[in-house]
PDB file of C-alpha atoms in Angstrom:
ATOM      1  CA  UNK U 820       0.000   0.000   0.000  1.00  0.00           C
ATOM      2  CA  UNK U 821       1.005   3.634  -0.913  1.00  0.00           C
ATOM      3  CA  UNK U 822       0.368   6.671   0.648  1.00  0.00           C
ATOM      4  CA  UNK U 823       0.801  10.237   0.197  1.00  0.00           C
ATOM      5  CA  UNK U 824       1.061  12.349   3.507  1.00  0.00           C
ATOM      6  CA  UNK U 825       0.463  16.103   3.170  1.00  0.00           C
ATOM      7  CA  UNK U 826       2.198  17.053   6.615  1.00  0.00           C
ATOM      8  CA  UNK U 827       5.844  16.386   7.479  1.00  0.00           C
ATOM      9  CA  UNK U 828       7.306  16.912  10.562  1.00  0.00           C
ATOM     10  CA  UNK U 829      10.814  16.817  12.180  1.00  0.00           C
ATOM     11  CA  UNK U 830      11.979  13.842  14.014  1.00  0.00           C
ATOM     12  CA  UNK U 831      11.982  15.560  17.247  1.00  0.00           C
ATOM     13  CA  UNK U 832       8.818  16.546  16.939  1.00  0.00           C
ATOM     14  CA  UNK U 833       7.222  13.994  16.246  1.00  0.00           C
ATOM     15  CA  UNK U 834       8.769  12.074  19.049  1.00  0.00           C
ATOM     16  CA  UNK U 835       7.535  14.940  21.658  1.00  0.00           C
ATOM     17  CA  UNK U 836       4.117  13.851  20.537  1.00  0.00           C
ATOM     18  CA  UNK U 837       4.444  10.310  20.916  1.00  0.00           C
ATOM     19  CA  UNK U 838       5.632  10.888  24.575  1.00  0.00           C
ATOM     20  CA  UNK U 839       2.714  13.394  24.951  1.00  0.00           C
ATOM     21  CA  UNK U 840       0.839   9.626  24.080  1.00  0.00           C
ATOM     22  CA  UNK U 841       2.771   7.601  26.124  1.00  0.00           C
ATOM     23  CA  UNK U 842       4.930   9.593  28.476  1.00  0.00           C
ATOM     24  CA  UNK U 843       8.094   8.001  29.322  1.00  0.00           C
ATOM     25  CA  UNK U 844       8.529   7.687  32.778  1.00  0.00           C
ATOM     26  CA  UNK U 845       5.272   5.740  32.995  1.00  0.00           C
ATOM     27  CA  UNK U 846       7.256   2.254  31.860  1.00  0.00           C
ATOM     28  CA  UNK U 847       7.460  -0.443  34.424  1.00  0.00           C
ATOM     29  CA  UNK U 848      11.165  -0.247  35.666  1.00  0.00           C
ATOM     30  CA  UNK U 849      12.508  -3.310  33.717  1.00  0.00           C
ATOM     31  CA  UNK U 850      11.563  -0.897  31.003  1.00  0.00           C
ATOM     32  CA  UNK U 851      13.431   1.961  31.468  1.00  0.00           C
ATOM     33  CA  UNK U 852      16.121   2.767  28.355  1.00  0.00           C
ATOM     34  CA  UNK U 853      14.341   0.368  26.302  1.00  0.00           C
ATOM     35  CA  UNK U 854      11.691   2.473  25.150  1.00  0.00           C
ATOM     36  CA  UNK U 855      11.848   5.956  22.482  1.00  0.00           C
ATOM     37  CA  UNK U 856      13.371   6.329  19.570  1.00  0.00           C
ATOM     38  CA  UNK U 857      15.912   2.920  19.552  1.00  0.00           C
ATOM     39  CA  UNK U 858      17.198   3.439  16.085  1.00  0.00           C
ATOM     40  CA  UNK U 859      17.755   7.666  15.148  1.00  0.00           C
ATOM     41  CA  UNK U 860      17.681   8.320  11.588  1.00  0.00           C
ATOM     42  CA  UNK U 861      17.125  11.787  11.743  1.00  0.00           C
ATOM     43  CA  UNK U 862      15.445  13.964   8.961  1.00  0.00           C
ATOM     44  CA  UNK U 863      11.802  14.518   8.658  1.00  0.00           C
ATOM     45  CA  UNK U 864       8.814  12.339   9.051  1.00  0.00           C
ATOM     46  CA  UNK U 865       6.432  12.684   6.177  1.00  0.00           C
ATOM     47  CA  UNK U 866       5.028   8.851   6.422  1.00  0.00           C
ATOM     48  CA  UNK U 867       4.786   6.249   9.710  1.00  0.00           C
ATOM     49  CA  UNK U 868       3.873   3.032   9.772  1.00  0.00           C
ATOM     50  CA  UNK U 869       2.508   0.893  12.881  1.00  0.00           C
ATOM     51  CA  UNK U 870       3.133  -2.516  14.085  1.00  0.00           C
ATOM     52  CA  UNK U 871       3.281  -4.308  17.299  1.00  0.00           C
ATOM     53  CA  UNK U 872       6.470  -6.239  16.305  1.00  0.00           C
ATOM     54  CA  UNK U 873       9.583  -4.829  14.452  1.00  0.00           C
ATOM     55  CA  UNK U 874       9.555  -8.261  12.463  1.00  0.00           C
ATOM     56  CA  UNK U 875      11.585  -8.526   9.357  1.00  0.00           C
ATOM     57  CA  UNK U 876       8.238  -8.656   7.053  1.00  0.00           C
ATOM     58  CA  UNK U 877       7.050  -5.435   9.326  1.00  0.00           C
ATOM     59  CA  UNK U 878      10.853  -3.529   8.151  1.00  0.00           C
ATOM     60  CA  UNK U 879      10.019  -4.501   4.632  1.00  0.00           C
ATOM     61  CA  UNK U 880       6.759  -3.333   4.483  1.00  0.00           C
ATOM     62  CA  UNK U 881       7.450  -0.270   5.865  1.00  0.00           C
ATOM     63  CA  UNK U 882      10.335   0.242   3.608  1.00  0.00           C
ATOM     64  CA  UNK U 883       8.049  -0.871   0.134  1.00  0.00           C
ATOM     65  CA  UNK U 884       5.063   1.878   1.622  1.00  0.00           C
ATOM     66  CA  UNK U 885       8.294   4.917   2.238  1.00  0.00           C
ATOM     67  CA  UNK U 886       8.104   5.167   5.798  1.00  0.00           C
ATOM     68  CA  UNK U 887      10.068   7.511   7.540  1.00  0.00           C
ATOM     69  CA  UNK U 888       9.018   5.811  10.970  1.00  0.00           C
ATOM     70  CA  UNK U 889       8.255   2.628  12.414  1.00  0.00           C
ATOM     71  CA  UNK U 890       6.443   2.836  15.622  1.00  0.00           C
ATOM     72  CA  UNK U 891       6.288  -0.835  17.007  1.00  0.00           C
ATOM     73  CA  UNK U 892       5.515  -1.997  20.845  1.00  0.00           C
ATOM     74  CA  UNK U 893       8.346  -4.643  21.517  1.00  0.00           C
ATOM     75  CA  UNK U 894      11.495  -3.437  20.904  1.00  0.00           C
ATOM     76  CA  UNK U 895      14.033  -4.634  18.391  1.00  0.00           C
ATOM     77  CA  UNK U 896      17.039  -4.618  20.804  1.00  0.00           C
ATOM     78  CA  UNK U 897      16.166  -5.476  24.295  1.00  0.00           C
ATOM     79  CA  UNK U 898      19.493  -6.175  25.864  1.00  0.00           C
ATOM     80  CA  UNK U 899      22.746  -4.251  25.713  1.00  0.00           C
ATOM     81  CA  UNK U 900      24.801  -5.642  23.175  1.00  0.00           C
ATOM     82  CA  UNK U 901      28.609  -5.823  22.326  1.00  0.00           C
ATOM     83  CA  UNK U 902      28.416  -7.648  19.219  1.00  0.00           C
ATOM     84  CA  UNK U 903      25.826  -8.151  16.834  1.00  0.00           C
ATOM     85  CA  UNK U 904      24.048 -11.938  15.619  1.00  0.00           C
ATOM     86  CA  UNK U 905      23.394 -12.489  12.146  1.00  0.00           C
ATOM     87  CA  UNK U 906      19.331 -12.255  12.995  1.00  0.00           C
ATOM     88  CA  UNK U 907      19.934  -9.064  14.398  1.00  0.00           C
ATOM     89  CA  UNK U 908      22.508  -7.154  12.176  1.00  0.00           C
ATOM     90  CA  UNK U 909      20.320  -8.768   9.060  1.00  0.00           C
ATOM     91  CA  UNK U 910      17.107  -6.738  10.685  1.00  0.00           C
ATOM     92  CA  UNK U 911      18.627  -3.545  10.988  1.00  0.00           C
ATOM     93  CA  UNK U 912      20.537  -3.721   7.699  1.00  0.00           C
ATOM     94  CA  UNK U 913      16.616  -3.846   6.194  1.00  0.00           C
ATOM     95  CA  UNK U 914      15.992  -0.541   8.509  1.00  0.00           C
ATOM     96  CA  UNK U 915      19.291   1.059   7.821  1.00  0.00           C
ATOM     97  CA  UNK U 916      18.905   0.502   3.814  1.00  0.00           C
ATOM     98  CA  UNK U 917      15.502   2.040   4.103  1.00  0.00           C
ATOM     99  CA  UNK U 918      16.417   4.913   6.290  1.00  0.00           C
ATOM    100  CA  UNK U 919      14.043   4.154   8.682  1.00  0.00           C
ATOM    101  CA  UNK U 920      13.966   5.259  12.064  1.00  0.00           C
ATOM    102  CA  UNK U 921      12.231   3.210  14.915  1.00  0.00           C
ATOM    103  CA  UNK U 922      10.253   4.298  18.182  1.00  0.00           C
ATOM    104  CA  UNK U 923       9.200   1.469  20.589  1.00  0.00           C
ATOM    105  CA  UNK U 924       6.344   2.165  23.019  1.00  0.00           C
ATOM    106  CA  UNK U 925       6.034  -0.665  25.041  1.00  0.00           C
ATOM    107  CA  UNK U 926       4.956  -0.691  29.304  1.00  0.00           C
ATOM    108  CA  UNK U 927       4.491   3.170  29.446  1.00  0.00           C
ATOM    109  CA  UNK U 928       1.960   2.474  26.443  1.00  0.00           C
ATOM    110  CA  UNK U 929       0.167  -0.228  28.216  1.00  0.00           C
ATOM    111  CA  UNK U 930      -0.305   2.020  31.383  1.00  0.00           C
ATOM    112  CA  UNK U 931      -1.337   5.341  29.047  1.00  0.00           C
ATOM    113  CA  UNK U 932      -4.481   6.938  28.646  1.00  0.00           C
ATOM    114  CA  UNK U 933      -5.983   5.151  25.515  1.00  0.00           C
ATOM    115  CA  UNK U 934      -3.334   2.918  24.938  1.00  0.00           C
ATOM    116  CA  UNK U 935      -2.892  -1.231  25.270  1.00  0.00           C
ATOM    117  CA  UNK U 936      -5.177  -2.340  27.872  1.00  0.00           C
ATOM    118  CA  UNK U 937      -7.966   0.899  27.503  1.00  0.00           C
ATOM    119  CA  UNK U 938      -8.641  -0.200  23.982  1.00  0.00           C
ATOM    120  CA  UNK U 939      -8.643  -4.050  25.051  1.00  0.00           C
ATOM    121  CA  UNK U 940     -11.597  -2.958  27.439  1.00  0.00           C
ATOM    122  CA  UNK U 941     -13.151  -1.003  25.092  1.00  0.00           C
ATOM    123  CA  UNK U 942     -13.214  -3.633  22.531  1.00  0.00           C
ATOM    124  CA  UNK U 943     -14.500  -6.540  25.333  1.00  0.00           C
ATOM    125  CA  UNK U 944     -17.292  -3.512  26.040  1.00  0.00           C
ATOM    126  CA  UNK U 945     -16.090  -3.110  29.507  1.00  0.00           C
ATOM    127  CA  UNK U 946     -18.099  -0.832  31.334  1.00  0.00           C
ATOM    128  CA  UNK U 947     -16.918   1.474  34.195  1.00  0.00           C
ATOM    129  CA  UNK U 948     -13.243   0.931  33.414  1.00  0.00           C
ATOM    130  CA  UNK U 949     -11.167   1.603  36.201  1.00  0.00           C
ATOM    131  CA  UNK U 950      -6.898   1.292  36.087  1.00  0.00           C
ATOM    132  CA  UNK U 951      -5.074  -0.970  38.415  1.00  0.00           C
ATOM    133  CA  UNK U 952      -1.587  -0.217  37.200  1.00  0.00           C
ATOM    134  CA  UNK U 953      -1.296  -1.755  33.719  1.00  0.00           C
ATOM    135  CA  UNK U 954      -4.266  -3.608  34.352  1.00  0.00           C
ATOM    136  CA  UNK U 955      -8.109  -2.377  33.234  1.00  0.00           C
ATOM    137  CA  UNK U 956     -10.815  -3.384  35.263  1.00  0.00           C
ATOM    138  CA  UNK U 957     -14.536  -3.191  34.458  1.00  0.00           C
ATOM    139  CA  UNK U 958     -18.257  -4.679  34.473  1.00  0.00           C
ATOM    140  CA  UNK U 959     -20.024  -6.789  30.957  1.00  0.00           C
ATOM    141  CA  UNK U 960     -23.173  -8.375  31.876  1.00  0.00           C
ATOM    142  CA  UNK U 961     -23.330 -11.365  33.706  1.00  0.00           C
ATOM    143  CA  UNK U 962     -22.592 -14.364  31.750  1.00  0.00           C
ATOM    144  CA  UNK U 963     -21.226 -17.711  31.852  1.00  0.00           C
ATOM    145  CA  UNK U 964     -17.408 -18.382  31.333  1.00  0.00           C
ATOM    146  CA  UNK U 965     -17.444 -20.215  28.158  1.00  0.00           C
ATOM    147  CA  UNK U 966     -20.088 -17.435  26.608  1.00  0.00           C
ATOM    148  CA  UNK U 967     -17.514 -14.417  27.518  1.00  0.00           C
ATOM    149  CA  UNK U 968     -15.168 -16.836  26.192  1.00  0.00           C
ATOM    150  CA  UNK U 969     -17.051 -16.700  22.472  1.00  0.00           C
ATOM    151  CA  UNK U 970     -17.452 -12.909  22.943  1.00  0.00           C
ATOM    152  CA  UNK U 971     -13.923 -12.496  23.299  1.00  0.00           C
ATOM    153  CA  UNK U 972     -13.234 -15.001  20.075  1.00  0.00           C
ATOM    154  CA  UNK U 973     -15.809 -12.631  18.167  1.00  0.00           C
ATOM    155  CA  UNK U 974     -14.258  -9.259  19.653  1.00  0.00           C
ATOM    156  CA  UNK U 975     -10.809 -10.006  18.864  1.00  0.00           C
ATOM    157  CA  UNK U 976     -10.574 -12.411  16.124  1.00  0.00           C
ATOM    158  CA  UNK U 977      -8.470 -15.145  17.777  1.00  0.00           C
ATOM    159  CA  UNK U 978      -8.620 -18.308  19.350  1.00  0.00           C
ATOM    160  CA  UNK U 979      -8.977 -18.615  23.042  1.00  0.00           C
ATOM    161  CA  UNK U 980      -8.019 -21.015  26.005  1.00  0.00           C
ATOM    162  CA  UNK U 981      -9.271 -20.880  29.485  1.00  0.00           C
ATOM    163  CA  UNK U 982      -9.538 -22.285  33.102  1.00  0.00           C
ATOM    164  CA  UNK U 983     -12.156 -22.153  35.267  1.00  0.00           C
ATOM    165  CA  UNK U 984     -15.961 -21.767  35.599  1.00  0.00           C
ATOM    166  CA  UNK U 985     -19.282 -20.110  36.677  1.00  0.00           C
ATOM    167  CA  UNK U 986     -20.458 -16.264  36.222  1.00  0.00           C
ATOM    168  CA  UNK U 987     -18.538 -13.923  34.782  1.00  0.00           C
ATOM    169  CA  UNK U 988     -19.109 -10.026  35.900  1.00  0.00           C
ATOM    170  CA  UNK U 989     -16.206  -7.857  36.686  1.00  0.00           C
ATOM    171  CA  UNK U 990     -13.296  -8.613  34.322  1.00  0.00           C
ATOM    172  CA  UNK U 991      -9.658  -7.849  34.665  1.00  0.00           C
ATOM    173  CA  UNK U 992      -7.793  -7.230  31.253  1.00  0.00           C
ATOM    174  CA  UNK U 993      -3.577  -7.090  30.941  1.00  0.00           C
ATOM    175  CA  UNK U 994      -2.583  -7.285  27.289  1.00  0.00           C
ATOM    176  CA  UNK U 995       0.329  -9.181  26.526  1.00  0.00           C
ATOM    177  CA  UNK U 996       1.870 -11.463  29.160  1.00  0.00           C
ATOM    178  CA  UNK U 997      -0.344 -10.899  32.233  1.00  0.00           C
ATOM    179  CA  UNK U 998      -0.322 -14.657  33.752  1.00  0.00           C
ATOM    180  CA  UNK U 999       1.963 -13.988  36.515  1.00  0.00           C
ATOM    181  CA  UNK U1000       0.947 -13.720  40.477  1.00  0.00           C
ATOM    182  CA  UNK U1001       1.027  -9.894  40.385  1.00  0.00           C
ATOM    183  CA  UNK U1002      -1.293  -9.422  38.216  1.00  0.00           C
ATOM    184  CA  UNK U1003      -3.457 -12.217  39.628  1.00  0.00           C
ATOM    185  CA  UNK U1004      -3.733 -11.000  43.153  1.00  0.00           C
ATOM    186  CA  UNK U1005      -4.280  -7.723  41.817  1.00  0.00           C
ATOM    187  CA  UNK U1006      -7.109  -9.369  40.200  1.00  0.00           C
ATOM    188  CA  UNK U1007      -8.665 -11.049  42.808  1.00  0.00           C
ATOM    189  CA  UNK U1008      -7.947  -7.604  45.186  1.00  0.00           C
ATOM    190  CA  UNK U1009     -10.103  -6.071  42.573  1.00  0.00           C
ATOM    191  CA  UNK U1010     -12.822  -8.375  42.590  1.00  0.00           C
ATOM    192  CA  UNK U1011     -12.505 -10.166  39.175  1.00  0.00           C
ATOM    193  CA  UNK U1012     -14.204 -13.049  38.256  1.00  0.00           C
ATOM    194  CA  UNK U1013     -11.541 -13.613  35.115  1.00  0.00           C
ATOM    195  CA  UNK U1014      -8.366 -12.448  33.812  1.00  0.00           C
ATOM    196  CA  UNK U1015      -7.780 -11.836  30.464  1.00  0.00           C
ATOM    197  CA  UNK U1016      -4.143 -11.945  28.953  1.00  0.00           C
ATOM    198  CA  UNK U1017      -1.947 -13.954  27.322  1.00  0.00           C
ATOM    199  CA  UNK U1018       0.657 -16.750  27.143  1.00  0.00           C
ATOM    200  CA  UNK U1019      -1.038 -18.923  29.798  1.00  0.00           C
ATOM    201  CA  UNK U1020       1.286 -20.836  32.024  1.00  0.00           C
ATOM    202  CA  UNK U1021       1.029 -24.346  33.851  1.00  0.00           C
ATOM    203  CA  UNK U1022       2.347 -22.577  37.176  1.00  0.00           C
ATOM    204  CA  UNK U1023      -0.317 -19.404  36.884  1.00  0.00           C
ATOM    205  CA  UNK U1024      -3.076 -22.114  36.193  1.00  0.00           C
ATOM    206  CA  UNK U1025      -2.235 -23.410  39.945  1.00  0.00           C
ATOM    207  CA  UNK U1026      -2.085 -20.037  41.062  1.00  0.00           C
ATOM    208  CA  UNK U1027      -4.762 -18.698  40.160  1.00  0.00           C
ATOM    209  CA  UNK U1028      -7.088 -21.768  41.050  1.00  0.00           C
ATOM    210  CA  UNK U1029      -6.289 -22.067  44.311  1.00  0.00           C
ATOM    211  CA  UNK U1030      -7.240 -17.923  44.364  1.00  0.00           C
ATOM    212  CA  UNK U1031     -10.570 -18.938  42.915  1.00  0.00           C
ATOM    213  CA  UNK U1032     -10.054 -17.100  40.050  1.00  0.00           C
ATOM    214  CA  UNK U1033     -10.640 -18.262  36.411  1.00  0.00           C
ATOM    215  CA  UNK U1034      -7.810 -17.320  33.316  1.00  0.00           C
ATOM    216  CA  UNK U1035      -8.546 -16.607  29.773  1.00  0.00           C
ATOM    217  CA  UNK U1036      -5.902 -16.515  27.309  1.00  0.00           C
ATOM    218  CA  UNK U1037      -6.855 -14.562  24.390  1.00  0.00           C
ATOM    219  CA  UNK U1038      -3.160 -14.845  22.791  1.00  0.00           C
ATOM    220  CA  UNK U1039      -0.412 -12.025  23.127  1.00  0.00           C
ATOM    221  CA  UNK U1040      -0.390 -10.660  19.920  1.00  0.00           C
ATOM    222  CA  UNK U1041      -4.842 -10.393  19.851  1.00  0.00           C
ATOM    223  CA  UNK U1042      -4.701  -8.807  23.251  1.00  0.00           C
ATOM    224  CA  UNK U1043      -1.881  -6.151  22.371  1.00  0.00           C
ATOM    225  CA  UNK U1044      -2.592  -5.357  18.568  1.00  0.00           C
ATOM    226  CA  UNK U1045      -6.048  -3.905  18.653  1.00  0.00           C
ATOM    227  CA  UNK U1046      -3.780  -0.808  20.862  1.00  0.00           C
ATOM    228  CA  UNK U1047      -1.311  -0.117  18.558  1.00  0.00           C
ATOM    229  CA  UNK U1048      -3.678   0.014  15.560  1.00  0.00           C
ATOM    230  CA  UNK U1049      -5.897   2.365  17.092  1.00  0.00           C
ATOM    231  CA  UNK U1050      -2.817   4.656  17.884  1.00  0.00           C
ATOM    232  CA  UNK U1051      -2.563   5.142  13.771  1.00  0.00           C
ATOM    233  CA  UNK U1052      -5.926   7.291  14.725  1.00  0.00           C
ATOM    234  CA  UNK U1053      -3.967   9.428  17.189  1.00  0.00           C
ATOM    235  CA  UNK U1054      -1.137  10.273  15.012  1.00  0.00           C
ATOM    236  CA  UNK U1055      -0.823  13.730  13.639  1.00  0.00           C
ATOM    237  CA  UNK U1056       0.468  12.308  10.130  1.00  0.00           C
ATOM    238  CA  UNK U1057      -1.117   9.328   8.245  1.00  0.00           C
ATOM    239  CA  UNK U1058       0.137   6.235   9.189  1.00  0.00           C
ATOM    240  CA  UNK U1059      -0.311   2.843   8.160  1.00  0.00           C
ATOM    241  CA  UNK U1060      -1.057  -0.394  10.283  1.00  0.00           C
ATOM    242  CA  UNK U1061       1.194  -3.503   9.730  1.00  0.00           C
ATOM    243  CA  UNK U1062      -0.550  -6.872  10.565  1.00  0.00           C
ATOM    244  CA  UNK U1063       2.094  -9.626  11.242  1.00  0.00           C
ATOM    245  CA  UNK U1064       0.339 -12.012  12.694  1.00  0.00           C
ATOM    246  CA  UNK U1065       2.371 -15.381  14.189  1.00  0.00           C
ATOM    247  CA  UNK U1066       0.904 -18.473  12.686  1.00  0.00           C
ATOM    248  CA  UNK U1067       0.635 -21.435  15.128  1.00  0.00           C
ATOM    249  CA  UNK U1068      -0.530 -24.480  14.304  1.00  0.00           C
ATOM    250  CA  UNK U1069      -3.103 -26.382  16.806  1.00  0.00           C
ATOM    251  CA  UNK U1070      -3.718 -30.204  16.226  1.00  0.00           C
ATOM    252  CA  UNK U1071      -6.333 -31.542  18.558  1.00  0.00           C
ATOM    253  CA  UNK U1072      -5.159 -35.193  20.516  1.00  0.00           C
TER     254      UNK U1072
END
């Protein structure tokens, strides 16, 4: 897809507005250095693209539409490095051939106004949304499990797993990778009947069923892409989503 953008921007500027968005200092401390503009190509920003992952197909794309920018949520570099892997060096060699700069909102978008886990409840239809940290907690109408389960299939196009049972009223959404005892003790402080997230784990299973409360996982990347999409809205110059979907297979025993 090509686009023509009648606004162009500096760099900098553009960057002030994406921490206007998703200031900062609001990422969880593991966060911290890992976020903003990772790879600086300077000049002026005329056309963005949008993806959750900075994949290799995601570079490419961006390069074929003439992007400027490519605002993902996970990082490309995550660790310090002293020398570079193959994988690595190969994926910015697509970026640096391309000229394209890269800004990585991750945690401080999940916790923003509007960002990860707002639009997650919004698309659920979460009513009287309150925020628990990165977490979004809220009220649907009482149902049972495996029917909120099929709403959430419908709402966000994916394939679910869960644990549990009974009536479903308050629910507590973390996009991502939310399975961890934090977040469910946070959940049951709040009064949740479920957690949605992703990446469900054998050990959070035990958790959370000796708390009482029941786990969906509605998949990482369906819980987490719906955010960054709807950011394209936000964005002062027209920008263009990047779907990169992981395959996984499923066969049934």
């Amino acid at each position: 897809m090509q686009f023509v953008s009648i606004v162009v921007m500096k760099l900098s500027e553009f960057v002030s507005i994406l921490e206007e968005i998703a200031p900062p200092e609001e990422a969880l401390d593991f966060d911290q250095g890992r976020i903003g503009l990772v790879l600086d190509r300077g000049g002026d920003v005329g056309r963005v693209a949008v993806s959750l992952d900075p994949t290799d197909f995601v570079l490419r794309e961006a390069g074929r539409i003439g992007a400027d920018l490519l605002i993902t949520h996970h990082t490309l570099i995550f660790d310090p490095i002293t020398r570079l892997s193959q994988t690595l060096s190969d994926s910015l060699k697509i970026a640096l051939l391309n000229d394209l700069s890269l800004y990585v909102m991750h945690t401080n978008f999940d916790c923003a106004s509007g960002g990860i886990n707002d639009v997650l409840a919004e698309i659920l239809g979460l009513r009287d949304v309150e925020a628990c940290g990165i977490g979004r907690t809220g009220l649907i109408k009482p149902c049972e499990l495996d029917c909120f389960a099929g709403l959430v299939v419908d709402r966000l196009d994916t394939h679910v797993r869960w644990v549990g049972d009974g009536l479903v009223e308050r629910v507590m959404v973390v996009g991502g990778s939310g399975f961890d005892s934090e977040y469910i003790d946070m959940a049951c402080e709040r009064g949740a009947d479920v957690l949605v997230s992703g990446e469900l784990r054998h050990s959070a299973i035990r958790y959370a069923m000796a708390r009482g409360l029941s786990l969906l996982d509605a998949t990482h990347y369906a819980t987490e892409n719906p955010g960054m999409k709807k950011l394209c809205e936000r964005l002062p110059i027209e920008a263009v989503f990047i779907d990169d979907e992981p395959i996984v297979g499923v066969r049934e025993r």
